[in-house]
């Protein structure tokens, strides 16, 4: 037994990292050694609830065990946070995210991989202070895919911004970076159905320090240090600018 006073954290399924944290009276936690069929060793955590009298009678545990609140001791193993086969597509995606976060900054770049809302906000505050504005793409009909036309009224929102790219990973990971000689713009849009929208675009005027194999150079058939490179940000990207 590892204790009768603990906080249990359950990861919830959500677009960002959300954890349901709780402690329950009359609960004990245990470590249980395991051995796989191949002889490999592991350890599991199990929790036993000695008093379930206050639980909802419709709790899934009562349905599975065919018992009532307050009637029996209920024990269960904790779910594993991440179970990924090393050769799976999910593992390869996670590997690429880690590889994006680990290398040192290129010249003129300041980057950071935030793994929580708190660390994301802290990074922004250290760079811009608390007077900031968060911008993202907007659309009147968010769930409808359609073609858009750019309208007049393009505005530069700043030449000093932090861009947060949401990475594909088991938990929320944002690749946050600032790059010198970069400008951000808001671009008004109109869909084929007449609905309005707004997109954020970023322009890099100095790409001389970028990796020659960067996908932008391959698509545009240009080299580092050549013409400025513009791109729209994805719908899950956030651009922060100082007020």
Short mmCIF file of C-alpha atoms in Angstrom, two decimals:
data_model
loop_
_atom_site.label_atom_id
_atom_site.label_comp_id
_atom_site.label_asym_id
_atom_site.label_seq_id
_atom_site.Cartn_x
_atom_site.Cartn_y
_atom_site.Cartn_z
CA UNK A 1 0.00 0.00 0.00
CA UNK A 2 1.40 3.43 -0.94
CA UNK A 3 -1.07 5.47 1.08
CA UNK A 4 -4.62 6.24 2.17
CA UNK A 5 -4.42 9.94 1.30
CA UNK A 6 -3.86 10.73 -2.36
CA UNK A 7 -4.95 12.90 -5.27
CA UNK A 8 -5.84 11.04 -8.46
CA UNK A 9 -5.53 12.80 -11.81
CA UNK A 10 -7.53 11.52 -14.79
CA UNK A 11 -6.76 12.81 -18.27
CA UNK A 12 -9.97 13.78 -20.05
CA UNK A 13 -10.56 13.61 -23.80
CA UNK A 14 -10.49 17.19 -25.03
CA UNK A 15 -8.84 19.36 -27.68
CA UNK A 16 -6.42 20.67 -25.06
CA UNK A 17 -4.94 19.16 -21.91
CA UNK A 18 -7.66 18.78 -19.27
CA UNK A 19 -7.14 16.74 -16.12
CA UNK A 20 -9.87 15.81 -13.64
CA UNK A 21 -8.16 15.80 -10.23
CA UNK A 22 -9.84 14.56 -7.05
CA UNK A 23 -9.39 12.94 -3.67
CA UNK A 24 -11.99 10.67 -2.05
CA UNK A 25 -12.25 9.71 1.61
CA UNK A 26 -11.94 6.02 2.42
CA UNK A 27 -9.58 5.33 -0.49
CA UNK A 28 -6.31 3.39 -0.51
CA UNK A 29 -3.71 3.15 -3.27
CA UNK A 30 -1.44 0.21 -4.05
CA UNK A 31 1.46 -0.60 -6.35
CA UNK A 32 1.19 -4.01 -8.01
CA UNK A 33 4.21 -5.65 -9.68
CA UNK A 34 3.46 -7.30 -13.02
CA UNK A 35 5.25 -9.66 -15.37
CA UNK A 36 4.48 -9.99 -19.07
CA UNK A 37 4.35 -13.26 -20.99
CA UNK A 38 7.77 -12.39 -22.42
CA UNK A 39 9.24 -11.94 -18.95
CA UNK A 40 9.26 -8.13 -19.03
CA UNK A 41 8.52 -6.35 -15.78
CA UNK A 42 6.00 -3.59 -15.12
CA UNK A 43 4.20 -1.88 -12.28
CA UNK A 44 0.54 -0.88 -12.04
CA UNK A 45 -1.30 1.43 -9.67
CA UNK A 46 -4.59 0.26 -8.18
CA UNK A 47 -7.05 2.24 -6.08
CA UNK A 48 -9.55 0.73 -3.62
CA UNK A 49 -12.62 2.62 -2.48
CA UNK A 50 -13.80 1.39 0.93
CA UNK A 51 -16.83 3.67 1.19
CA UNK A 52 -19.06 4.09 -1.86
CA UNK A 53 -22.23 5.00 0.01
CA UNK A 54 -22.31 8.54 -1.47
CA UNK A 55 -21.69 7.45 -5.07
CA UNK A 56 -24.28 7.79 -7.80
CA UNK A 57 -26.26 4.52 -7.96
CA UNK A 58 -25.82 4.63 -11.75
CA UNK A 59 -21.99 4.63 -11.49
CA UNK A 60 -20.47 2.29 -14.07
CA UNK A 61 -18.74 0.27 -11.33
CA UNK A 62 -22.07 -0.75 -9.79
CA UNK A 63 -23.42 -1.76 -13.20
CA UNK A 64 -20.38 -3.94 -13.96
CA UNK A 65 -20.12 -5.56 -10.51
CA UNK A 66 -23.88 -5.84 -9.95
CA UNK A 67 -23.66 -4.24 -6.52
CA UNK A 68 -25.16 -1.20 -4.77
CA UNK A 69 -23.61 1.90 -3.14
CA UNK A 70 -21.99 1.17 0.21
CA UNK A 71 -22.20 -2.55 -0.24
CA UNK A 72 -18.72 -3.69 -1.33
CA UNK A 73 -15.09 -2.66 -1.57
CA UNK A 74 -14.38 -1.50 -5.14
CA UNK A 75 -10.86 -1.66 -6.54
CA UNK A 76 -9.65 -0.73 -10.01
CA UNK A 77 -6.43 -0.23 -11.92
CA UNK A 78 -5.66 3.26 -13.19
CA UNK A 79 -5.75 3.84 -16.92
CA UNK A 80 -2.42 4.26 -18.66
CA UNK A 81 -2.00 7.82 -19.97
CA UNK A 82 -0.25 6.82 -23.18
CA UNK A 83 -0.12 3.39 -24.83
CA UNK A 84 1.49 3.67 -28.24
CA UNK A 85 3.14 1.00 -30.36
CA UNK A 86 6.65 2.19 -31.36
CA UNK A 87 6.03 1.38 -35.03
CA UNK A 88 2.59 3.00 -35.20
CA UNK A 89 1.65 6.17 -37.07
CA UNK A 90 0.89 7.85 -33.73
CA UNK A 91 4.41 7.11 -32.51
CA UNK A 92 5.95 8.60 -35.65
CA UNK A 93 3.86 11.76 -35.25
CA UNK A 94 4.93 12.07 -31.60
CA UNK A 95 8.56 11.54 -32.65
CA UNK A 96 8.35 14.41 -35.16
CA UNK A 97 6.87 16.71 -32.54
CA UNK A 98 9.71 15.93 -30.15
CA UNK A 99 12.26 16.47 -32.91
CA UNK A 100 10.71 19.88 -33.66
CA UNK A 101 10.98 20.93 -30.02
CA UNK A 102 14.48 19.65 -29.20
CA UNK A 103 16.85 21.33 -31.72
CA UNK A 104 18.47 24.67 -30.77
CA UNK A 105 17.09 27.95 -32.10
CA UNK A 106 18.09 29.07 -35.56
CA UNK A 107 19.57 32.57 -35.88
CA UNK A 108 16.93 35.18 -35.11
CA UNK A 109 14.48 32.69 -33.60
CA UNK A 110 13.35 32.26 -30.01
CA UNK A 111 11.28 29.12 -29.53
CA UNK A 112 9.62 27.19 -26.74
CA UNK A 113 7.31 24.16 -26.60
CA UNK A 114 4.48 24.78 -24.15
CA UNK A 115 2.77 21.72 -22.68
CA UNK A 116 0.08 23.49 -20.66
CA UNK A 117 -2.05 26.63 -20.76
CA UNK A 118 -0.08 28.01 -17.83
CA UNK A 119 3.31 27.62 -19.51
CA UNK A 120 1.92 29.09 -22.73
CA UNK A 121 0.69 32.22 -20.92
CA UNK A 122 3.93 32.51 -18.92
CA UNK A 123 5.98 32.50 -22.14
CA UNK A 124 3.87 35.30 -23.62
CA UNK A 125 4.13 37.39 -20.43
CA UNK A 126 7.92 37.05 -20.31
CA UNK A 127 8.13 38.44 -23.85
CA UNK A 128 5.35 41.05 -24.00
CA UNK A 129 4.06 41.58 -20.48
CA UNK A 130 0.38 41.29 -19.62
CA UNK A 131 -0.99 43.76 -22.20
CA UNK A 132 -1.36 41.43 -25.15
CA UNK A 133 -3.89 40.36 -27.73
CA UNK A 134 -4.49 36.82 -29.02
CA UNK A 135 -5.53 36.46 -32.67
CA UNK A 136 -6.66 33.49 -34.74
CA UNK A 137 -8.57 32.75 -37.91
CA UNK A 138 -12.28 33.50 -37.76
CA UNK A 139 -15.24 32.39 -39.85
CA UNK A 140 -18.97 32.97 -39.57
CA UNK A 141 -19.53 29.33 -40.50
CA UNK A 142 -16.68 27.55 -38.77
CA UNK A 143 -17.60 23.98 -39.68
CA UNK A 144 -18.19 24.58 -43.37
CA UNK A 145 -15.42 23.96 -45.89
CA UNK A 146 -15.53 26.34 -48.82
CA UNK A 147 -13.37 28.56 -50.99
CA UNK A 148 -12.74 32.14 -49.89
CA UNK A 149 -11.80 35.32 -51.74
CA UNK A 150 -9.47 37.89 -50.18
CA UNK A 151 -11.09 41.31 -49.84
CA UNK A 152 -9.66 44.78 -49.53
CA UNK A 153 -8.69 45.98 -46.09
CA UNK A 154 -5.57 43.92 -45.32
CA UNK A 155 -3.97 45.27 -42.13
CA UNK A 156 -0.57 44.71 -40.60
CA UNK A 157 -1.04 43.81 -36.93
CA UNK A 158 2.61 44.00 -36.00
CA UNK A 159 6.21 43.12 -36.65
CA UNK A 160 6.71 41.63 -33.20
CA UNK A 161 4.59 38.58 -32.47
CA UNK A 162 4.65 35.10 -30.98
CA UNK A 163 3.12 32.35 -33.08
CA UNK A 164 1.77 29.24 -31.37
CA UNK A 165 1.40 26.16 -33.57
CA UNK A 166 -0.61 23.29 -32.07
CA UNK A 167 1.38 20.09 -32.47
CA UNK A 168 0.02 16.57 -32.95
CA UNK A 169 0.75 14.74 -29.71
CA UNK A 170 -0.98 12.72 -26.99
CA UNK A 171 -1.21 15.86 -24.84
CA UNK A 172 -1.53 19.53 -25.71
CA UNK A 173 1.78 20.78 -27.10
CA UNK A 174 2.21 24.20 -28.69
CA UNK A 175 5.32 25.06 -30.66
CA UNK A 176 5.82 28.73 -29.77
CA UNK A 177 8.32 30.94 -31.53
CA UNK A 178 9.30 34.41 -32.53
CA UNK A 179 11.40 35.09 -35.62
CA UNK A 180 13.13 38.35 -36.43
CA UNK A 181 12.07 40.24 -39.59
CA UNK A 182 8.55 38.80 -39.45
CA UNK A 183 5.28 40.65 -39.99
CA UNK A 184 1.72 39.50 -39.31
CA UNK A 185 -1.43 40.59 -41.13
CA UNK A 186 -5.20 40.20 -40.85
CA UNK A 187 -6.92 39.51 -44.17
CA UNK A 188 -10.70 39.86 -44.63
CA UNK A 189 -12.32 37.01 -46.55
CA UNK A 190 -15.62 36.22 -48.21
CA UNK A 191 -16.83 32.68 -48.83
CA UNK A 192 -18.64 31.52 -51.94
CA UNK A 193 -21.86 31.54 -49.91
CA UNK A 194 -21.31 35.19 -48.92
CA UNK A 195 -20.28 34.48 -45.34
CA UNK A 196 -17.41 36.54 -43.95
CA UNK A 197 -14.18 35.50 -42.34
CA UNK A 198 -10.78 36.73 -41.28
CA UNK A 199 -7.45 35.00 -41.75
CA UNK A 200 -4.06 35.60 -40.18
CA UNK A 201 -1.03 35.59 -42.47
CA UNK A 202 2.64 35.77 -41.55
CA UNK A 203 5.41 37.15 -43.75
CA UNK A 204 9.08 36.20 -43.25
CA UNK A 205 11.39 38.73 -44.87
CA UNK A 206 14.67 37.06 -43.88
CA UNK A 207 14.95 33.30 -44.43
CA UNK A 208 18.74 33.17 -44.72
CA UNK A 209 19.12 31.05 -41.55
CA UNK A 210 16.39 28.52 -42.43
CA UNK A 211 17.11 24.90 -43.23
CA UNK A 212 17.58 24.60 -47.03
CA UNK A 213 15.28 21.56 -46.89
CA UNK A 214 12.40 23.57 -45.41
CA UNK A 215 9.12 22.64 -47.09
CA UNK A 216 8.52 26.27 -48.13
CA UNK A 217 11.65 26.27 -50.31
CA UNK A 218 10.60 22.99 -51.93
CA UNK A 219 7.12 24.28 -52.77
CA UNK A 220 8.18 27.73 -53.98
CA UNK A 221 11.41 26.58 -55.70
CA UNK A 222 13.49 29.24 -53.94
CA UNK A 223 16.53 29.23 -51.66
CA UNK A 224 17.26 30.58 -48.16
CA UNK A 225 17.68 34.34 -48.15
CA UNK A 226 15.61 34.77 -51.30
CA UNK A 227 12.20 36.45 -51.64
CA UNK A 228 9.91 36.96 -48.62
CA UNK A 229 7.72 33.97 -47.74
CA UNK A 230 4.07 34.40 -46.77
CA UNK A 231 1.67 31.82 -45.43
CA UNK A 232 -1.71 31.67 -43.78
CA UNK A 233 -1.76 30.19 -40.28
CA UNK A 234 -3.80 27.07 -39.57
CA UNK A 235 -7.10 27.21 -37.73
CA UNK A 236 -5.51 25.83 -34.54
CA UNK A 237 -2.70 28.42 -34.53
CA UNK A 238 -2.68 31.42 -32.19
CA UNK A 239 -0.79 34.66 -32.85
CA UNK A 240 -0.04 36.89 -29.85
CA UNK A 241 0.87 40.55 -30.28
CA UNK A 242 1.49 43.29 -27.70
CA UNK A 243 -1.23 45.94 -27.33
#
